[in-house]
Coordinates of N, CA and C in Angstrom, one line a residue:
M65 N -152.0 -35.5 -15.3 CA -152.2 -34.5 -16.3 C -151.5 -33.2 -15.9
D66 N -151.5 -33.0 -14.5 CA -150.8 -31.8 -14.0 C -149.3 -31.9 -14.2
K67 N -148.8 -33.1 -14.1 CA -147.4 -33.3 -14.3 C -147.0 -33.0 -15.8
L68 N -147.9 -33.4 -16.7 CA -147.6 -33.1 -18.1 C -147.7 -31.6 -18.4
K69 N -148.6 -30.9 -17.8 CA -148.7 -29.5 -18.0 C -147.5 -28.8 -17.4
M70 N -147.1 -29.3 -16.3 CA -145.9 -28.7 -15.6 C -144.6 -28.9 -16.5
F71 N -144.5 -30.1 -17.0 CA -143.4 -30.4 -17.9 C -143.4 -29.5 -19.1
F72 N -144.5 -29.4 -19.8 CA -144.5 -28.6 -21.0 C -144.4 -27.1 -20.7
G73 N -144.8 -26.7 -19.5 CA -144.6 -25.3 -19.1 C -143.1 -25.0 -18.9
K74 N -142.4 -26.0 -18.3 CA -140.9 -25.8 -18.1 C -140.2 -25.8 -19.5
V75 N -140.7 -26.7 -20.4 CA -140.1 -26.7 -21.7 C -140.3 -25.4 -22.4
W76 N -141.5 -24.9 -22.3 CA -141.9 -23.6 -22.9 C -141.0 -22.5 -22.4
E77 N -140.8 -22.4 -21.1 CA -140.0 -21.4 -20.4 C -138.6 -21.5 -20.9
Y78 N -138.1 -22.8 -21.0 CA -136.7 -23.0 -21.5 C -136.6 -22.4 -22.9
L79 N -137.5 -22.8 -23.8 CA -137.4 -22.3 -25.2 C -137.5 -20.8 -25.3
K80 N -138.3 -20.2 -24.4 CA -138.4 -18.7 -24.4 C -137.2 -18.0 -24.0
S81 N -136.3 -18.7 -23.2 CA -135.1 -18.1 -22.7 C -134.0 -18.2 -23.7
R82 N -134.2 -18.9 -24.9 CA -133.1 -19.1 -25.9 C -133.1 -17.9 -26.8
G83 N -131.9 -17.6 -27.4 CA -131.8 -16.5 -28.3 C -131.8 -17.0 -29.8
A84 N -131.5 -16.0 -30.6 CA -131.6 -16.3 -32.1 C -130.6 -17.3 -32.5
G85 N -129.4 -17.3 -31.9 CA -128.3 -18.2 -32.3 C -128.7 -19.7 -32.1
F86 N -129.4 -19.9 -31.1 CA -129.9 -21.3 -30.8 C -130.8 -21.8 -31.9
Y87 N -131.8 -20.9 -32.3 CA -132.7 -21.3 -33.4 C -132.1 -21.3 -34.7
L88 N -131.1 -20.5 -35.0 CA -130.4 -20.5 -36.3 C -129.7 -21.8 -36.5
L89 N -129.2 -22.3 -35.5 CA -128.4 -23.6 -35.6 C -129.2 -24.8 -35.7
M90 N -130.5 -24.7 -35.5 CA -131.3 -25.9 -35.7 C -131.3 -26.5 -37.1
P91 N -131.5 -25.6 -38.2 CA -131.4 -26.2 -39.5 C -130.0 -26.8 -39.9
V92 N -129.0 -26.2 -39.3 CA -127.6 -26.7 -39.5 C -127.6 -28.1 -38.9
L93 N -128.2 -28.3 -37.7 CA -128.2 -29.6 -37.1 C -128.8 -30.6 -38.0
I94 N -130.0 -30.3 -38.6 CA -130.7 -31.2 -39.4 C -129.9 -31.5 -40.7
L95 N -129.4 -30.5 -41.4 CA -128.7 -30.7 -42.6 C -127.4 -31.5 -42.3
S96 N -126.7 -31.2 -41.2 CA -125.5 -31.9 -40.9 C -125.8 -33.4 -40.6
F97 N -126.9 -33.7 -40.1 CA -127.3 -35.1 -39.9 C -127.7 -35.8 -41.2
V98 N -128.2 -35.1 -42.2 CA -128.7 -35.7 -43.4 C -127.5 -35.9 -44.4
I99 N -126.6 -34.9 -44.4 CA -125.5 -34.9 -45.4 C -124.7 -36.3 -45.5
P100 N -124.3 -36.9 -44.4 CA -123.6 -38.1 -44.5 C -124.4 -39.3 -45.1
F101 N -125.7 -39.3 -44.9 CA -126.5 -40.4 -45.5 C -126.6 -40.2 -47.0
V102 N -126.7 -38.9 -47.5 CA -126.8 -38.7 -48.9 C -125.4 -39.0 -49.5
Y103 N -124.3 -38.6 -48.9 CA -123.0 -38.9 -49.4 C -122.7 -40.4 -49.5
V104 N -123.1 -41.1 -48.5 CA -122.9 -42.6 -48.6 C -123.8 -43.2 -49.7
A105 N -125.0 -42.7 -49.9 CA -125.8 -43.2 -50.9 C -125.2 -42.9 -52.3
E106 N -124.6 -41.8 -52.5 CA -124.0 -41.4 -53.8 C -122.6 -42.1 -54.0
Y107 N -121.8 -42.0 -53.0 CA -120.4 -42.4 -53.2 C -120.0 -43.6 -52.4
G108 N -120.8 -44.2 -51.7 CA -120.5 -45.3 -50.8 C -120.0 -46.6 -51.6
N109 N -120.5 -46.8 -52.8 CA -120.1 -47.9 -53.6 C -119.0 -47.6 -54.5
Q110 N -118.4 -46.4 -54.5 CA -117.2 -46.1 -55.3 C -116.0 -45.8 -54.4
P111 N -115.2 -46.8 -54.1 CA -114.1 -46.7 -53.2 C -113.2 -45.5 -53.5
S112 N -113.0 -45.2 -54.7 CA -112.0 -44.1 -55.0 C -112.6 -42.7 -54.7
Y113 N -113.9 -42.6 -54.5 CA -114.5 -41.3 -54.3 C -115.1 -41.3 -52.9
Y114 N -114.9 -42.3 -52.1 CA -115.5 -42.3 -50.8 C -114.4 -42.1 -49.7
E115 N -114.7 -41.2 -48.8 CA -113.8 -40.9 -47.7 C -114.6 -40.9 -46.4
P116 N -114.3 -41.8 -45.5 CA -115.1 -41.8 -44.2 C -115.1 -40.5 -43.4
I117 N -114.1 -39.7 -43.6 CA -114.1 -38.4 -42.8 C -115.2 -37.5 -43.3
V118 N -115.6 -37.6 -44.5 CA -116.7 -36.7 -45.0 C -118.0 -37.1 -44.3
T119 N -118.1 -38.3 -43.9 CA -119.3 -38.7 -43.2 C -119.2 -38.4 -41.7
A120 N -118.0 -38.4 -41.2 CA -117.8 -38.2 -39.7 C -117.9 -36.7 -39.4
L121 N -117.3 -35.8 -40.2 CA -117.3 -34.4 -39.8 C -118.7 -33.8 -39.7
P122 N -119.7 -34.1 -40.6 CA -121.0 -33.5 -40.3 C -121.7 -34.1 -39.1
F123 N -121.4 -35.4 -38.8 CA -121.9 -35.9 -37.5 C -121.3 -35.2 -36.3
L124 N -120.1 -34.9 -36.4 CA -119.4 -34.1 -35.3 C -120.1 -32.7 -35.2
A125 N -120.4 -32.2 -36.3 CA -121.1 -30.8 -36.3 C -122.5 -31.0 -35.6
S126 N -123.2 -32.1 -35.9 CA -124.4 -32.3 -35.2 C -124.2 -32.5 -33.7
A127 N -123.2 -33.2 -33.4 CA -122.9 -33.4 -31.9 C -122.5 -32.1 -31.3
A128 N -121.9 -31.2 -32.0 CA -121.4 -29.9 -31.5 C -122.6 -29.0 -31.1
Y129 N -123.8 -29.3 -31.6 CA -125.0 -28.5 -31.2 C -125.3 -28.7 -29.8
A130 N -124.8 -29.8 -29.2 CA -125.0 -30.0 -27.7 C -124.4 -28.9 -26.9
M131 N -123.4 -28.2 -27.5 CA -122.7 -27.1 -26.8 C -123.7 -26.0 -26.4
C132 N -124.8 -25.9 -27.2 CA -125.8 -24.8 -27.0 C -126.5 -25.0 -25.6
F133 N -126.5 -26.2 -25.1 CA -127.2 -26.4 -23.8 C -126.4 -26.1 -22.6
F134 N -125.2 -25.7 -22.7 CA -124.3 -25.4 -21.6 C -123.9 -24.0 -21.6
G135 N -124.1 -23.3 -20.6 CA -123.8 -21.8 -20.5 C -122.4 -21.4 -20.9
Y136 N -121.4 -22.2 -20.5 CA -120.0 -21.8 -20.8 C -119.7 -22.0 -22.3
T137 N -120.2 -23.0 -22.9 CA -119.8 -23.3 -24.3 C -120.8 -22.9 -25.3
A138 N -122.0 -22.3 -24.9 CA -123.0 -22.0 -25.9 C -122.5 -21.0 -27.0
K139 N -121.7 -20.0 -26.6 CA -121.3 -19.0 -27.5 C -120.3 -19.6 -28.6
Y140 N -119.7 -20.8 -28.3 CA -118.8 -21.4 -29.2 C -119.4 -22.4 -30.1
A141 N -120.7 -22.7 -30.0 CA -121.4 -23.8 -30.7 C -121.4 -23.5 -32.2
G142 N -121.7 -22.2 -32.6 CA -121.7 -21.9 -34.0 C -120.3 -22.0 -34.7
V143 N -119.3 -21.6 -33.9 CA -117.9 -21.7 -34.4 C -117.5 -23.1 -34.6
A144 N -117.8 -24.0 -33.6 CA -117.5 -25.4 -33.7 C -118.2 -26.1 -34.9
M145 N -119.5 -25.8 -35.0 CA -120.2 -26.3 -36.2 C -119.7 -25.8 -37.5
F146 N -119.3 -24.5 -37.5 CA -118.7 -24.0 -38.7 C -117.4 -24.7 -39.1
A147 N -116.6 -25.0 -38.1 CA -115.3 -25.6 -38.4 C -115.5 -27.1 -38.9
F148 N -116.4 -27.8 -38.3 CA -116.7 -29.2 -38.8 C -117.3 -29.2 -40.2
N149 N -118.2 -28.2 -40.5 CA -118.8 -28.2 -41.8 C -117.8 -27.7 -42.8
L150 N -117.0 -26.8 -42.5 CA -116.0 -26.4 -43.5 C -115.0 -27.5 -43.7
G151 N -114.6 -28.2 -42.7 CA -113.7 -29.4 -42.9 C -114.4 -30.4 -43.8
G152 N -115.7 -30.7 -43.5 CA -116.4 -31.6 -44.3 C -116.5 -31.2 -45.8
L153 N -116.7 -29.9 -46.0 CA -116.8 -29.4 -47.4 C -115.5 -29.6 -48.1
L154 N -114.4 -29.2 -47.4 CA -113.1 -29.2 -48.1 C -112.7 -30.7 -48.3
T155 N -113.0 -31.6 -47.4 CA -112.7 -33.0 -47.6 C -113.5 -33.6 -48.7
F156 N -114.8 -33.2 -48.8 CA -115.7 -33.6 -49.9 C -115.2 -33.2 -51.2
V157 N -114.8 -31.9 -51.4 CA -114.3 -31.4 -52.6 C -113.0 -32.1 -53.0
N158 N -112.1 -32.3 -52.0 CA -110.8 -33.0 -52.3 C -111.1 -34.5 -52.7
T159 N -112.1 -35.1 -52.2 CA -112.4 -36.5 -52.5 C -113.0 -36.6 -53.9
V160 N -113.9 -35.7 -54.3 CA -114.7 -36.0 -55.6 C -114.2 -35.1 -56.7
Y161 N -113.2 -34.3 -56.6 CA -112.8 -33.4 -57.7 C -112.4 -34.2 -58.9
Y162 N -111.8 -35.4 -58.8 CA -111.5 -36.1 -60.0 C -112.7 -36.7 -60.7
D163 N -113.7 -37.1 -59.9 CA -115.0 -37.5 -60.5 C -115.6 -36.4 -61.3
V164 N -115.6 -35.2 -60.7 CA -116.2 -34.0 -61.4 C -115.4 -33.7 -62.7
A165 N -114.1 -33.7 -62.6 CA -113.3 -33.4 -63.8 C -113.5 -34.5 -64.9
D166 N -113.5 -35.7 -64.5 CA -113.7 -36.8 -65.4 C -115.0 -36.7 -66.2
K167 N -116.1 -36.5 -65.4 CA -117.4 -36.4 -66.1 C -117.5 -35.2 -67.0
L168 N -116.9 -34.0 -66.6 CA -117.1 -32.8 -67.4 C -116.2 -32.9 -68.6
F169 N -115.0 -33.4 -68.5 CA -114.2 -33.5 -69.7 C -114.7 -34.5 -70.7
K170 N -115.3 -35.6 -70.2 CA -116.0 -36.6 -71.1 C -117.2 -36.0 -71.8
A171 N -117.9 -35.1 -71.1 CA -119.1 -34.5 -71.7 C -118.7 -33.3 -72.5
G172 N -117.6 -32.7 -72.3 CA -117.2 -31.6 -73.1 C -117.8 -30.3 -72.7
D173 N -118.4 -30.3 -71.5 CA -119.1 -29.1 -71.0 C -118.5 -28.7 -69.7
I174 N -117.5 -27.8 -69.8 CA -116.8 -27.3 -68.6 C -117.4 -26.0 -68.2
S175 N -118.5 -26.0 -67.4 CA -119.1 -24.8 -66.9 C -119.8 -25.1 -65.6
I176 N -120.3 -24.1 -64.9 CA -121.0 -24.3 -63.7 C -122.3 -25.0 -63.9
G177 N -123.0 -24.7 -65.0 CA -124.2 -25.4 -65.3 C -123.9 -26.8 -65.6
G178 N -122.8 -27.1 -66.3 CA -122.4 -28.5 -66.6 C -122.1 -29.3 -65.4
I179 N -121.5 -28.7 -64.4 CA -121.2 -29.4 -63.2 C -122.5 -29.9 -62.5
F180 N -123.5 -29.0 -62.4 CA -124.7 -29.4 -61.7 C -125.6 -30.3 -62.6
S181 N -125.5 -30.2 -63.9 CA -126.4 -31.1 -64.7 C -125.7 -32.5 -64.8
K182 N -124.4 -32.6 -64.9 CA -123.8 -33.9 -65.1 C -123.5 -34.7 -63.8
M183 N -123.4 -34.0 -62.7 CA -123.1 -34.6 -61.4 C -124.2 -35.2 -60.7
G184 N -125.4 -34.7 -60.9 CA -126.6 -35.3 -60.3 C -127.1 -34.5 -59.1
N185 N -128.2 -35.0 -58.6 CA -128.9 -34.3 -57.5 C -128.2 -34.4 -56.2
N186 N -127.7 -35.6 -55.9 CA -127.1 -35.9 -54.6 C -125.8 -35.0 -54.5
F187 N -125.0 -34.9 -55.5 CA -123.8 -34.0 -55.5 C -124.2 -32.6 -55.2
T188 N -125.3 -32.1 -55.9 CA -125.7 -30.8 -55.8 C -126.3 -30.5 -54.3
F189 N -127.0 -31.5 -53.8 CA -127.5 -31.4 -52.5 C -126.4 -31.2 -51.4
I190 N -125.4 -32.1 -51.5 CA -124.3 -32.1 -50.6 C -123.6 -30.8 -50.6
L191 N -123.3 -30.3 -51.8 CA -122.5 -29.1 -52.0 C -123.3 -27.9 -51.5
V192 N -124.6 -27.8 -51.8 CA -125.4 -26.7 -51.4 C -125.7 -26.7 -49.9
A193 N -125.9 -27.9 -49.4 CA -126.2 -28.1 -47.9 C -124.9 -27.6 -47.1
F194 N -123.7 -28.0 -47.6 CA -122.5 -27.6 -46.9 C -122.4 -26.0 -46.9
F195 N -122.7 -25.4 -48.0 CA -122.6 -24.0 -48.1 C -123.6 -23.3 -47.3
I196 N -124.9 -23.8 -47.3 CA -125.9 -23.2 -46.4 C -125.5 -23.3 -44.9
N197 N -125.0 -24.5 -44.6 CA -124.6 -24.7 -43.2 C -123.5 -23.7 -42.8
I198 N -122.5 -23.5 -43.6 CA -121.4 -22.6 -43.3 C -121.9 -21.2 -43.2
I199 N -122.8 -20.7 -44.1 CA -123.3 -19.4 -44.0 C -124.2 -19.2 -42.7
I200 N -125.0 -20.1 -42.4 CA -125.9 -20.0 -41.2 C -125.0 -20.1 -39.9
C201 N -124.0 -20.9 -39.9 CA -123.1 -20.9 -38.8 C -122.4 -19.6 -38.5
I202 N -121.9 -19.0 -39.6 CA -121.3 -17.7 -39.5 C -122.3 -16.7 -38.9
A203 N -123.5 -16.7 -39.4 CA -124.5 -15.7 -38.9 C -124.9 -16.1 -37.4
A204 N -125.0 -17.3 -37.0 CA -125.3 -17.7 -35.7 C -124.2 -17.4 -34.7
S205 N -123.0 -17.3 -35.2 CA -121.8 -17.0 -34.3 C -121.9 -15.6 -33.7
F206 N -122.6 -14.7 -34.4 CA -122.8 -13.4 -34.0 C -124.1 -13.1 -33.2
C207 N -124.9 -14.1 -33.1 CA -126.1 -14.0 -32.4 C -126.0 -14.6 -31.0
R208 N -126.9 -14.1 -30.1 CA -126.9 -14.6 -28.7 C -127.6 -16.0 -28.7
Q209 N -127.0 -16.8 -27.8 CA -127.6 -18.1 -27.5 C -128.7 -18.0 -26.4
Y210 N -128.6 -17.0 -25.6 CA -129.6 -16.8 -24.5 C -130.2 -15.4 -24.7
R211 N -131.4 -15.3 -24.4 CA -132.0 -13.9 -24.4 C -131.6 -13.2 -23.1
K212 N -131.6 -11.9 -23.3 CA -131.3 -11.0 -22.1 C -132.6 -11.1 -21.2
A213 N -132.4 -11.1 -19.9 CA -133.5 -11.1 -19.0 C -134.1 -9.7 -19.0
K214 N -135.4 -9.7 -19.1 CA -136.1 -8.4 -19.1 C -136.3 -8.0 -17.6
V215 N -135.9 -6.8 -17.4 CA -135.9 -6.2 -16.1 C -137.0 -5.1 -16.0
N216 N -137.8 -5.2 -15.0 CA -138.8 -4.2 -14.8 C -138.2 -3.1 -14.1
K217 N -138.2 -1.9 -14.7 CA -137.5 -0.7 -14.1 C -138.1 -0.2 -12.8
T218 N -139.4 -0.4 -12.7 CA -140.0 0.1 -11.4 C -139.6 -0.8 -10.3
E219 N -139.5 -2.1 -10.5 CA -139.1 -3.0 -9.5 C -137.6 -2.7 -9.0
V220 N -136.8 -2.4 -10.0 CA -135.4 -2.1 -9.7 C -135.3 -0.8 -8.9
K221 N -136.1 0.2 -9.3 CA -136.0 1.4 -8.5 C -136.5 1.2 -7.1
A222 N -137.6 0.4 -6.9 CA -138.1 0.1 -5.6 C -137.1 -0.6 -4.8
E223 N -136.4 -1.6 -5.3 CA -135.4 -2.3 -4.6 C -134.2 -1.4 -4.2
A224 N -133.9 -0.5 -5.1 CA -132.8 0.4 -4.9 C -133.2 1.4 -3.7
Q225 N -134.4 1.8 -3.7 CA -134.9 2.7 -2.6 C -134.9 2.0 -1.3
E226 N -135.3 0.7 -1.3 CA -135.3 -0.1 -0.1 C -133.9 -0.3 0.5
V227 N -132.9 -0.5 -0.4 CA -131.5 -0.7 0.0 C -131.0 0.6 0.5
A228 N -131.3 1.7 -0.2 CA -130.8 3.0 0.3 C -131.4 3.4 1.6
C229 N -132.6 3.0 1.9 CA -133.3 3.4 3.2 C -132.7 2.6 4.4
E230 N -132.1 1.4 4.1 CA -131.6 0.6 5.2 C -130.3 1.1 5.7

């Protein structure tokens, strides 16, 4: 039981040492992991609208979250995840634009509302999830991955006096 307490104590200390950027990237991690499954469910059986890179890039964005755990690469995790999600979004749009145009012209409703009503929930989820990921990655790029260590000023003054006396 003591080992379990000690383990969770260390985990708690580790999580307390993390900054806002680390926690902002967690929803990006989850959405980046879910997007490929939704994409395959929607377009996997349509070879003309399926591109394997659209499934690979969000998985790479999920893997890029591991950069947060290393001190030297933590500050670049948000940028890497942004690049993979942007690439995934652009590839997704390039892959399905003909499907969107085909359905809208057949329906005769060429508008933003028409896109979301005719294309279905999976298309809307993928598009919105990519945009949310991109926005959060930009915000997380400007946030710290680690918290600044709190320094007790009285201890620092006492140490400085001890050094000065020696």
